[in-house]
Structures are given as C-alpha cells and as structure tokens.
Short mmCIF file of N, CA and C and ligand atoms in Angstrom, two decimals:
data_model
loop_
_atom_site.label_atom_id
_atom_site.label_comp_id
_atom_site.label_asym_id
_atom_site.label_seq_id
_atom_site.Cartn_x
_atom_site.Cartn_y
_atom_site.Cartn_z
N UNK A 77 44.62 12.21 -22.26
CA UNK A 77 43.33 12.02 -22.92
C UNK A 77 42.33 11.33 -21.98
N UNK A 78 42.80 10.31 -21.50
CA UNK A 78 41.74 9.42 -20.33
C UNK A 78 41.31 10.44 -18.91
N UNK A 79 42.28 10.56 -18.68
CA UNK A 79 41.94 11.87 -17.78
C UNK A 79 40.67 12.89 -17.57
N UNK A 80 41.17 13.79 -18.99
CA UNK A 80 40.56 15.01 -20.03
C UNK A 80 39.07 13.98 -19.90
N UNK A 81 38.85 13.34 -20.64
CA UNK A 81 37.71 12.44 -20.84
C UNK A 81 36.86 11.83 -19.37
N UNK A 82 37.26 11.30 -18.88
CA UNK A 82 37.08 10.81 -17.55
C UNK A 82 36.26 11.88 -16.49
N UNK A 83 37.16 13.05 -16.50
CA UNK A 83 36.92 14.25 -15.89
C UNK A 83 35.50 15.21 -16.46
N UNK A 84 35.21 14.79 -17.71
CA UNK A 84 34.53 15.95 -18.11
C UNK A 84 33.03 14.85 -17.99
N UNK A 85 33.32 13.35 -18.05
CA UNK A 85 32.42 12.22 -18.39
C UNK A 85 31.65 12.46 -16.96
N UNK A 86 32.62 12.63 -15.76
CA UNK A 86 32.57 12.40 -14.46
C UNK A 86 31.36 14.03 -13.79
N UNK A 87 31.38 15.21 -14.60
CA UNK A 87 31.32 16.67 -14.03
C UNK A 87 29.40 16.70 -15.15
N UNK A 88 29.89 15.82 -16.01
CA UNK A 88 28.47 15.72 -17.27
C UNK A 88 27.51 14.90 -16.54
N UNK A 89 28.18 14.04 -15.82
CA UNK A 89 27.06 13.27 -15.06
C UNK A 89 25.97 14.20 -14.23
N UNK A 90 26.48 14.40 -13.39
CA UNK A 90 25.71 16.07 -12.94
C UNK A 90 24.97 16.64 -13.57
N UNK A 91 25.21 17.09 -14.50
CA UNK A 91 23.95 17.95 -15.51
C UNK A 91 22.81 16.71 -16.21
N UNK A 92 23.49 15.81 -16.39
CA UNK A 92 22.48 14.46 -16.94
C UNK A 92 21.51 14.48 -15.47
N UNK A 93 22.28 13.86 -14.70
CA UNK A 93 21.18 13.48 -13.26
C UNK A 93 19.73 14.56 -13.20
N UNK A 94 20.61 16.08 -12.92
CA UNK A 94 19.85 16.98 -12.41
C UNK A 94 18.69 17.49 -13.41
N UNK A 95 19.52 17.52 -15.03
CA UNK A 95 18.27 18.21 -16.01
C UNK A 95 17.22 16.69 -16.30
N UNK A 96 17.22 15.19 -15.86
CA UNK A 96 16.59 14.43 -16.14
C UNK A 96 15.96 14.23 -15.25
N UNK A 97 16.20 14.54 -13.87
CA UNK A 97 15.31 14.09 -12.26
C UNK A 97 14.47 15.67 -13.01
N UNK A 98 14.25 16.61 -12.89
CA UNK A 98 13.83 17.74 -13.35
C UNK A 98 12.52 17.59 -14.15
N UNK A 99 13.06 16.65 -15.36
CA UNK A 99 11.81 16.88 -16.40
C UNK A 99 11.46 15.72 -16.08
N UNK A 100 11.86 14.77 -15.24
CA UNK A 100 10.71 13.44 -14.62
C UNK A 100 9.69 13.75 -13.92
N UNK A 101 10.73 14.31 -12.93
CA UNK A 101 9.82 14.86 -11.24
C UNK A 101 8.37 16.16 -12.54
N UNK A 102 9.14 16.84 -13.04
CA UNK A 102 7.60 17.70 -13.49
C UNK A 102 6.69 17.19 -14.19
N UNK A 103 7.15 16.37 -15.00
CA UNK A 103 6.11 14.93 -16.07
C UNK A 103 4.68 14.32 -15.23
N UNK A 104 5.74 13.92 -14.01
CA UNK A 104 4.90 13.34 -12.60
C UNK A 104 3.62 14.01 -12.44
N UNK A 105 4.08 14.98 -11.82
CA UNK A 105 3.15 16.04 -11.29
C UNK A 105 2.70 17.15 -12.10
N UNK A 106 2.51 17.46 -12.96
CA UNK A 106 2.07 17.31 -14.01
C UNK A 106 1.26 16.74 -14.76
N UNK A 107 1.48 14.94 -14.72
CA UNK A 107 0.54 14.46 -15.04
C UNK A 107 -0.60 14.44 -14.03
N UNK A 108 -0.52 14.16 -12.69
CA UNK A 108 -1.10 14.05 -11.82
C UNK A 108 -2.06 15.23 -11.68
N UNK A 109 -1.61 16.38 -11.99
CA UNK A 109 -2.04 18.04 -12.08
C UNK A 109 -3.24 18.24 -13.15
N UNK A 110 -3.43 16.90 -14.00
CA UNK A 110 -3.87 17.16 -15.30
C UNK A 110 -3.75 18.20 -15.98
N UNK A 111 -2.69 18.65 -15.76
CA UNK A 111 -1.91 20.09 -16.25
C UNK A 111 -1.76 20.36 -18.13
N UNK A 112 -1.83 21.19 -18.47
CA UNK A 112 -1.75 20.89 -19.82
C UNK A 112 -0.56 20.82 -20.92
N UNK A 113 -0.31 20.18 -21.60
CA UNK A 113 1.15 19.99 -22.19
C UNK A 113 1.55 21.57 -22.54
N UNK A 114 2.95 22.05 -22.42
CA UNK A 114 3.09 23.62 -22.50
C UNK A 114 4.26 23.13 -23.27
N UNK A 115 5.08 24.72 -24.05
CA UNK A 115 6.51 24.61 -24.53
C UNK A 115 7.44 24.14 -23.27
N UNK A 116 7.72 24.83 -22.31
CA UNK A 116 8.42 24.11 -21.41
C UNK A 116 8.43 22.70 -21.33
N UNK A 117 7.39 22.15 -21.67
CA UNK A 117 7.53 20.84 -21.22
C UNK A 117 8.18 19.82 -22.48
N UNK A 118 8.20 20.64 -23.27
CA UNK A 118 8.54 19.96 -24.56
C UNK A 118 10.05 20.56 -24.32
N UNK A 119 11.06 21.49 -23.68
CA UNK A 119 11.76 21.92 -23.96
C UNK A 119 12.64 21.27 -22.73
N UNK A 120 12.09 20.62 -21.58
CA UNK A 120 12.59 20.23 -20.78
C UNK A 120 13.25 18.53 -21.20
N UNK A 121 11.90 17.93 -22.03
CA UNK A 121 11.90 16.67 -22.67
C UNK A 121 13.18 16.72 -23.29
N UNK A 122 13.34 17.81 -24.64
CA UNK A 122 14.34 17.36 -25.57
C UNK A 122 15.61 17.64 -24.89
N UNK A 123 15.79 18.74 -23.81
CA UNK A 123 17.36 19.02 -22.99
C UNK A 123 17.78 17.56 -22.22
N UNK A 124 16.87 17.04 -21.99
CA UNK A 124 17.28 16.11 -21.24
C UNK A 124 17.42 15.30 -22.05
N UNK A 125 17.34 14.57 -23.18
CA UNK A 125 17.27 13.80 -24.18
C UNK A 125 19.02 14.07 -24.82
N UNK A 126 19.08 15.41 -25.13
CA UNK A 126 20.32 15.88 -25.82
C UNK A 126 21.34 15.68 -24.74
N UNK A 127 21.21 16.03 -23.49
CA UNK A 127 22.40 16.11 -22.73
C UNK A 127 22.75 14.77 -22.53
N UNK A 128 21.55 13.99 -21.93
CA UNK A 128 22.06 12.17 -22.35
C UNK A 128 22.65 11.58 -23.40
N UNK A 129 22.50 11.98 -24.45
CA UNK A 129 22.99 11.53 -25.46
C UNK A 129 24.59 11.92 -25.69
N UNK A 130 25.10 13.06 -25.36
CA UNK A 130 26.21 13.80 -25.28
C UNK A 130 26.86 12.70 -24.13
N UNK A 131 26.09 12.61 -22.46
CA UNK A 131 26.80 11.39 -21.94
C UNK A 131 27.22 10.26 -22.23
N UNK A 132 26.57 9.94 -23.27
CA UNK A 132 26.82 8.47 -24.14
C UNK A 132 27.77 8.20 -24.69
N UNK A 133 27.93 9.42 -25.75
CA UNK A 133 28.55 9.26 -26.39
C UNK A 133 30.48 9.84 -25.75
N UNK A 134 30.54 10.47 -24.76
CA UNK A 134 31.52 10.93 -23.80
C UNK A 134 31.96 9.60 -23.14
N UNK A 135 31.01 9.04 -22.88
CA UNK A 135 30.94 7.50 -21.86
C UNK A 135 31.80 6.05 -23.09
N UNK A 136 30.93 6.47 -24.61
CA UNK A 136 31.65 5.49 -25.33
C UNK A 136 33.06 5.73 -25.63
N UNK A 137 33.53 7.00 -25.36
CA UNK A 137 34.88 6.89 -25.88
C UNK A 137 35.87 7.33 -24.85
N UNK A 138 35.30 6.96 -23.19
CA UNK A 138 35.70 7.00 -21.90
C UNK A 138 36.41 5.38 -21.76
N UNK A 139 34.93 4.90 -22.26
CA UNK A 139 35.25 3.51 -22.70
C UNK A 139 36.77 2.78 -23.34
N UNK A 140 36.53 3.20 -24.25
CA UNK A 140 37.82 2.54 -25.06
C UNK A 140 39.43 3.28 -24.94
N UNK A 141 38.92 4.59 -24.27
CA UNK A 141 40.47 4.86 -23.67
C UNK A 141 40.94 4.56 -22.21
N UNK A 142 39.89 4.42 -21.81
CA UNK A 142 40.21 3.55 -20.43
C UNK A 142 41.52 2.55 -20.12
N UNK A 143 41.80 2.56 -18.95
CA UNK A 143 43.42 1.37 -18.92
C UNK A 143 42.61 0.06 -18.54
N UNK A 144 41.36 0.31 -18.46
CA UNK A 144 40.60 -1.10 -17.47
C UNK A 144 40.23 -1.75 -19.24
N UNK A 145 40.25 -1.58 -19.79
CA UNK A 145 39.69 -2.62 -21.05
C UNK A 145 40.50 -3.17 -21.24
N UNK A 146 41.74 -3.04 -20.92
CA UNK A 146 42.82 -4.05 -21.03
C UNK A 146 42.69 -5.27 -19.96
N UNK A 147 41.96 -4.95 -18.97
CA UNK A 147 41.50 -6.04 -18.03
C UNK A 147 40.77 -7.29 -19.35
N UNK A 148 40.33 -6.99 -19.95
CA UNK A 148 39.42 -8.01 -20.87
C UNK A 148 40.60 -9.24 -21.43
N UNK A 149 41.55 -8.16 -21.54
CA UNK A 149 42.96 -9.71 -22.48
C UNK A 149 43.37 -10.33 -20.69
N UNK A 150 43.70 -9.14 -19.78
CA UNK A 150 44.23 -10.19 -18.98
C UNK A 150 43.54 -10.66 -18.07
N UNK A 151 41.85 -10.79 -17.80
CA UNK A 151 41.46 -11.58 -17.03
C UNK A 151 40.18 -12.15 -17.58
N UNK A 152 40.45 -11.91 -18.82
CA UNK A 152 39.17 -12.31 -19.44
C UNK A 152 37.79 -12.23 -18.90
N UNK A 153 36.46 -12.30 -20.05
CA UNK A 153 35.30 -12.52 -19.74
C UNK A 153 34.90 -12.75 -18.07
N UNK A 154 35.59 -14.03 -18.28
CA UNK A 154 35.14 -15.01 -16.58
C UNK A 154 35.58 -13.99 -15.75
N UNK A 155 36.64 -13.34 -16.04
CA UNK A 155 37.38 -12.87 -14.76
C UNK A 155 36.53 -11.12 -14.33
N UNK A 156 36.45 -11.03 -15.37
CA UNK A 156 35.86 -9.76 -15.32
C UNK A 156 34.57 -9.77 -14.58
N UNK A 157 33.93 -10.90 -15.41
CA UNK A 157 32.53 -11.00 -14.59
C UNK A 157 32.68 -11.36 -13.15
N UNK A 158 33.60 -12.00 -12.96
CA UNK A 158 33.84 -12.78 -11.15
C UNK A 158 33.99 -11.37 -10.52
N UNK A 159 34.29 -10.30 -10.67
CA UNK A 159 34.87 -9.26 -10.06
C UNK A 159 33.46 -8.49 -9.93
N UNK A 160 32.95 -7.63 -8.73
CA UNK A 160 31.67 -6.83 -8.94
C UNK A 160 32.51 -5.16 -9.28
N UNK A 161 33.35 -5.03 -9.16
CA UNK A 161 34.26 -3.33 -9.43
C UNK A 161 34.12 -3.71 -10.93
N UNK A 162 34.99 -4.18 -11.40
CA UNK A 162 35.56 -4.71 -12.91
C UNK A 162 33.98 -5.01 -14.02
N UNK A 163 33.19 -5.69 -13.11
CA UNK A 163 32.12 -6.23 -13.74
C UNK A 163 30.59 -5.09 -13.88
N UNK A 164 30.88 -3.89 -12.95
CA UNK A 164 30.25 -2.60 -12.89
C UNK A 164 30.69 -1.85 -13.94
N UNK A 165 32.61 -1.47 -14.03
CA UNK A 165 32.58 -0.62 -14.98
C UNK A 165 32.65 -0.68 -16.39
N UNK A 166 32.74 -2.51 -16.60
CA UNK A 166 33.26 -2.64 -17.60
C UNK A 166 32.36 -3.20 -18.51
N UNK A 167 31.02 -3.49 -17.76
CA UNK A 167 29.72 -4.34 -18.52
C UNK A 167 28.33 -3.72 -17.99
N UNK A 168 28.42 -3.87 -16.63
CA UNK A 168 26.78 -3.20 -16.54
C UNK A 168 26.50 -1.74 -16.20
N UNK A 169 27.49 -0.86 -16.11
CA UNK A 169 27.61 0.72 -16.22
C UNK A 169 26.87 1.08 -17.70
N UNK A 170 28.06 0.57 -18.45
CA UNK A 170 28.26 1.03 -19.88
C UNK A 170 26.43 0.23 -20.45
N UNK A 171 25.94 -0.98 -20.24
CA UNK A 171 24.95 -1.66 -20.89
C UNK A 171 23.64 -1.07 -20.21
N UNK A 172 23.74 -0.83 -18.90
CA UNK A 172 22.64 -0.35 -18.51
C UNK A 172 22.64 1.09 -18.79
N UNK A 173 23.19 1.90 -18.63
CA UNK A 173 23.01 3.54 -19.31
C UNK A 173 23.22 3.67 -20.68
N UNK A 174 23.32 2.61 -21.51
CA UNK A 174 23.21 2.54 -23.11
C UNK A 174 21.54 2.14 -22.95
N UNK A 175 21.17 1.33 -22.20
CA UNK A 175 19.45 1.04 -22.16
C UNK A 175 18.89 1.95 -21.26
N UNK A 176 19.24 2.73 -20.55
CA UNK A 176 18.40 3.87 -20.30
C UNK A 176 18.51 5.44 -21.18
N UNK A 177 18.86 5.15 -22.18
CA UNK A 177 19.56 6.41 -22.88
C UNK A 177 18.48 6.12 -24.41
N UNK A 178 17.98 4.86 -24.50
CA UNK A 178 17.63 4.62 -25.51
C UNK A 178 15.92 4.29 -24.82
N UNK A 179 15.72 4.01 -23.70
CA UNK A 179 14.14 4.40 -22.38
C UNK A 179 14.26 6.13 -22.93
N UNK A 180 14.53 6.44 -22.87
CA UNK A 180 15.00 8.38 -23.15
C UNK A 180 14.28 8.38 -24.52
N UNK A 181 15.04 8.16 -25.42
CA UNK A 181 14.81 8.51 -26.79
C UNK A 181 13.13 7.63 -27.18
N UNK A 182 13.23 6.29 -26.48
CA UNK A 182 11.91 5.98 -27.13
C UNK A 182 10.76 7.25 -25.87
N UNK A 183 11.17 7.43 -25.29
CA UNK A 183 10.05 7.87 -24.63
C UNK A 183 9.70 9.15 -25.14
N UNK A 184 10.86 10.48 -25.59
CA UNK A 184 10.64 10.98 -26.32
C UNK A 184 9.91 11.24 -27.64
N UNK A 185 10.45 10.36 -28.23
CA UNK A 185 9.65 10.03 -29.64
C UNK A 185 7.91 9.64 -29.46
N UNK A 186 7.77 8.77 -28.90
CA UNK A 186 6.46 8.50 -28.45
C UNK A 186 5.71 9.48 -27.88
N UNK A 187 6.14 10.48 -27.28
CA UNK A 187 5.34 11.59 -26.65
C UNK A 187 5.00 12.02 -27.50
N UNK A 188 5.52 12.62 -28.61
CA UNK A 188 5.76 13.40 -29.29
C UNK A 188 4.45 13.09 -30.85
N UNK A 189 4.14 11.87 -30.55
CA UNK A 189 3.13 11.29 -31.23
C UNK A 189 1.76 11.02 -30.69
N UNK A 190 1.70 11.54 -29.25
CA UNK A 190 0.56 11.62 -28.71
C UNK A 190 -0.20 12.85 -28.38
N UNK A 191 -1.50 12.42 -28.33
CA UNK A 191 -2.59 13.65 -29.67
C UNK A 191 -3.16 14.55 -28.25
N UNK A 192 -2.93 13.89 -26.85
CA UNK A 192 -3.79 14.63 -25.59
C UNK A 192 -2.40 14.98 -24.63
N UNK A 193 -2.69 16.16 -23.86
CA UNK A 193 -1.51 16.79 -22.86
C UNK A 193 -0.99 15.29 -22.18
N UNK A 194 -2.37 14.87 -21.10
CA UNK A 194 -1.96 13.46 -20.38
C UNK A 194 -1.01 12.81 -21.19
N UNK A 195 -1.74 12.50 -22.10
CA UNK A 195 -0.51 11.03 -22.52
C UNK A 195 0.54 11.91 -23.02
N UNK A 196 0.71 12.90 -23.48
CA UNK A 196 2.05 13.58 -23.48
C UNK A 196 2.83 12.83 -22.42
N UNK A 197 2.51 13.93 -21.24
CA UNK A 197 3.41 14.07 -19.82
C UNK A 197 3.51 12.89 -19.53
N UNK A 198 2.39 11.86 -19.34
CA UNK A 198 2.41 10.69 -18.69
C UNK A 198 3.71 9.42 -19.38
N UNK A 199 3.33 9.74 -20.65
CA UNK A 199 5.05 9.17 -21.44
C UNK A 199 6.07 9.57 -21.20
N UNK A 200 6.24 10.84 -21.10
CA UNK A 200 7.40 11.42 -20.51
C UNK A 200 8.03 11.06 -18.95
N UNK A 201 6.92 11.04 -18.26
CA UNK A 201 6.46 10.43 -16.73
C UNK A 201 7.68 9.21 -16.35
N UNK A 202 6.85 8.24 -17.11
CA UNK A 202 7.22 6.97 -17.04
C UNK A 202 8.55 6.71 -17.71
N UNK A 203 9.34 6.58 -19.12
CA UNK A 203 10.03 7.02 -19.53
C UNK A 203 11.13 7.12 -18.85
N UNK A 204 10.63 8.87 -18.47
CA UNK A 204 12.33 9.27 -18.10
C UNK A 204 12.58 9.14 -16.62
N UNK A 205 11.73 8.10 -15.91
CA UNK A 205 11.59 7.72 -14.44
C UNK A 205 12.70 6.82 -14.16
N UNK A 206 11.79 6.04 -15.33
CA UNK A 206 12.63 4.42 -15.76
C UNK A 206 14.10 4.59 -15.90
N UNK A 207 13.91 5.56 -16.66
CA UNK A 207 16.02 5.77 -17.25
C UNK A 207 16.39 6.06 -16.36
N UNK A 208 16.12 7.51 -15.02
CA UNK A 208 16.42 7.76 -14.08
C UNK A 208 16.94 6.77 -13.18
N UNK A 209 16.10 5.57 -12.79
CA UNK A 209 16.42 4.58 -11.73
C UNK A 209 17.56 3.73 -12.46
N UNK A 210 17.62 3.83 -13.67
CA UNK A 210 18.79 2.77 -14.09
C UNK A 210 20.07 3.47 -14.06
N UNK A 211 19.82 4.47 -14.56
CA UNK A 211 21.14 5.40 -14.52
C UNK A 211 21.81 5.41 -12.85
N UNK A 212 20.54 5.79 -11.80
CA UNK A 212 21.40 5.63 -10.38
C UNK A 212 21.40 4.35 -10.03
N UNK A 213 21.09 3.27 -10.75
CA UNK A 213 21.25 1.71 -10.20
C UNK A 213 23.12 1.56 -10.39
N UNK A 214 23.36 2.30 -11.41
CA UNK A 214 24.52 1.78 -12.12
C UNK A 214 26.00 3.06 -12.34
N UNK A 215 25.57 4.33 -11.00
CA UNK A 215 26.38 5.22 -11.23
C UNK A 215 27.23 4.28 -9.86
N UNK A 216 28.67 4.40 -10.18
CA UNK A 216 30.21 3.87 -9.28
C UNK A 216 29.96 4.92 -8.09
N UNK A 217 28.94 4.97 -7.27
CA UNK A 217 29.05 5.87 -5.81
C UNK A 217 30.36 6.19 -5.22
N UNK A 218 31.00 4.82 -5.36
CA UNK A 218 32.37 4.83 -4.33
C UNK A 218 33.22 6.06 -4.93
N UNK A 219 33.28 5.79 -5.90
CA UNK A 219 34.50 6.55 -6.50
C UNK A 219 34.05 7.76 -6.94
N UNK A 220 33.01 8.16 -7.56
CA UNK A 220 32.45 9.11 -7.40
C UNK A 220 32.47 10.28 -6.98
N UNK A 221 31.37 10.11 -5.83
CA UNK A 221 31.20 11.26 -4.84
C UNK A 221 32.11 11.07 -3.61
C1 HEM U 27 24.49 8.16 -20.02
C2 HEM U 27 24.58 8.16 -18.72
C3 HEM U 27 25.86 7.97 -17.94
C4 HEM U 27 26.12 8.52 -16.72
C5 HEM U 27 25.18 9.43 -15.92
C6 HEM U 27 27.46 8.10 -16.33
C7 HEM U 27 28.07 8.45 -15.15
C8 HEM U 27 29.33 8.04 -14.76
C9 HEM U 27 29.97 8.41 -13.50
C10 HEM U 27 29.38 9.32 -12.45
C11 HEM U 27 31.19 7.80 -13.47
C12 HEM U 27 32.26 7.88 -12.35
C13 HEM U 27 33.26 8.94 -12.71
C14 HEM U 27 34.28 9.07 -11.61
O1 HEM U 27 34.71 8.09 -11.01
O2 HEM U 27 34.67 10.23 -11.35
C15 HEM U 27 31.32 7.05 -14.70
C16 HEM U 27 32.43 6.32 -15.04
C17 HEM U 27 32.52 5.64 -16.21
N1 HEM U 27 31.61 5.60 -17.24
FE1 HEM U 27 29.81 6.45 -17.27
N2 HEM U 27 27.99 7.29 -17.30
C18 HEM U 27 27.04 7.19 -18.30
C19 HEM U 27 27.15 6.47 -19.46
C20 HEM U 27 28.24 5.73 -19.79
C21 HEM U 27 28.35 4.93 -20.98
C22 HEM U 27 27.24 4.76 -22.02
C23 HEM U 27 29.59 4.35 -20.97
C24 HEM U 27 30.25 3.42 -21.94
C25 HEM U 27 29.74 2.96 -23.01
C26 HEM U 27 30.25 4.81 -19.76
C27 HEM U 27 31.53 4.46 -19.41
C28 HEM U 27 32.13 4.79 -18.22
C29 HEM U 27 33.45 4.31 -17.81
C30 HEM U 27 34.38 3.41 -18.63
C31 HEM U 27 33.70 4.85 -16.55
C32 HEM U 27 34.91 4.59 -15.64
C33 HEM U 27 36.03 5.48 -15.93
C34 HEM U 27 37.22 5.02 -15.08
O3 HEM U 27 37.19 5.24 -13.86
O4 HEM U 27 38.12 4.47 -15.68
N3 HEM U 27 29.41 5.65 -19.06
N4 HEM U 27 30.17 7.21 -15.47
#
C-alpha cells in the first residue's frame, strides 16, 4: 500500500508542477498582454486546481501510511524537529503544500468573482505563482529526482 501510494503521489507530482507552472506562466503574460479573459483560461485555472487537490489528498493518505510517522512516538516532536530530512517530510512538506493548495483554491474562487479580464488573469497570476514557489520550496529534490 505505501509503496502503491508513494509511487503514484511521487509520478502526480509531475502533472501538478507542469499543469500549474502552465496556467501561472500564461496568467503572467496574459496579464501583461492585457489579453482578454477566454474559456481556456478558465479551463486551465480549474485543471490545475483539481489536479492539486487530487495531490492532497494522495499526499494525506501517503501521510499516514508512511513508516516515518512512527518517527513521532520514537523521537518525538523535539526530535523530529532537530532533524531537517524528518522535519521536511514530516511537518513542512505536508503544511506548506496544504497552504499552497488552499493559495490555489482561494485564488480560484476570487477570480471567478471578478467582473474585468485583468483582474481575472492577474488573480490567477499571483495566486497560482505563490503556490508554485511553495510547492518547489518544499518538494524532497534529493530523493526525488
Ligand atoms: C499538493 C502538492 C504536493 C506535491 C507536488 C508533492 C510532491 C511530493 C514529492 C515529489 C515527493 C517525493 C516522492 C519521492 O521521493 O519519490 C513527496 C513525498 C511525500 N509527500 Fe508530497 N506532495 C504534495 C503534497 C503533499 C501533502 C499535502 C502531504 C501530506 C499531507 C504530502 C506527503 C508526502 C509524504 C509523507 C512524502 C514522503 C513519502 C516517503 O518517502 O515516505 N505531500 N511529495
């Protein structure tokens, strides 16, 4: 099961990165373009919104089948935090891509309530920039790629 999970958590990251750098990078320029809000752009917004959310929720239950949460009984809090490996996967992975997943959804929603193309894109812009940089602040490189 950890494996199965791990593996598919690990191959989803990929499609998160690429369909969210995608509808950032075009938000950007776009806005910059004073381009006008189109279906694509609304269709790029919600894919990237859905596929994050699917990571989340893959990620929460990566989480709790994991063999490392058992690190929590045997080295506790302190110990966990003293560690930067232990203290990446086990607190600021999971907390920071739970707060860029929810940068996602508010940014979504908020677009979606604005009445001119600009502030469309430009929410979207900013937004899914923000989630972007947190998500690669906090992806495990080493092990990874
Ligand atoms: C939503 C955006 C997320 C992305 C892009 C992402 C990406 C990744 C990547 C690339 C890895 C390394 C996989 C490997 O070593 O092959 C990883 C590992 C992990 N992720 Fe995420 N993750 C996300 C969200 C989450 C969330 C919300 C949680 C938990 C609540 C989570 C829990 C984990 C755990 C526990 C591991 C380590 C698995 C292990 O090696 O035991 N992830 N994640």
């Amino acid at each position: 099961m950890y494996e199965i999970v791990k593996t598919l958590h690990s191959y989803w990251a990929y499609l998160v990165l690429i369909v969210l750098a995608i509808a950032a990078i075009t938000a950007i320029v776009r806005t910059l373009g004073d381009k006008e809000y189109e279906a694509n752009d609304f269709r790029r917004s919600l894919f990237a919104l859905i596929v994050s959310h699917i990571q989340l929720l893959i990620g929460l239950v990566l989480y709790f089948v994991s063999p490392r949460l058992q690190l929590f009984i045997e080295l506790g809090m302190g110990g966990i935090m003293g560690d930067s490996v232990n203290r990446l996967y086990l607190v600021e992975h999971p907390f920071v891509n739970i707060l860029a997943v929810v940068l996602i959804t508010m940014g979504y929603s908020k677009h979606k309530k604005k009445l001119t193309s600009n502030a469309k894109l430009k929410t979207i812009a900013i937004f899914y920039t923000l989630a972007l940089v947190l998500f690669l602040s906090r992806i495990p490189w080493s092990t990874w790629i």
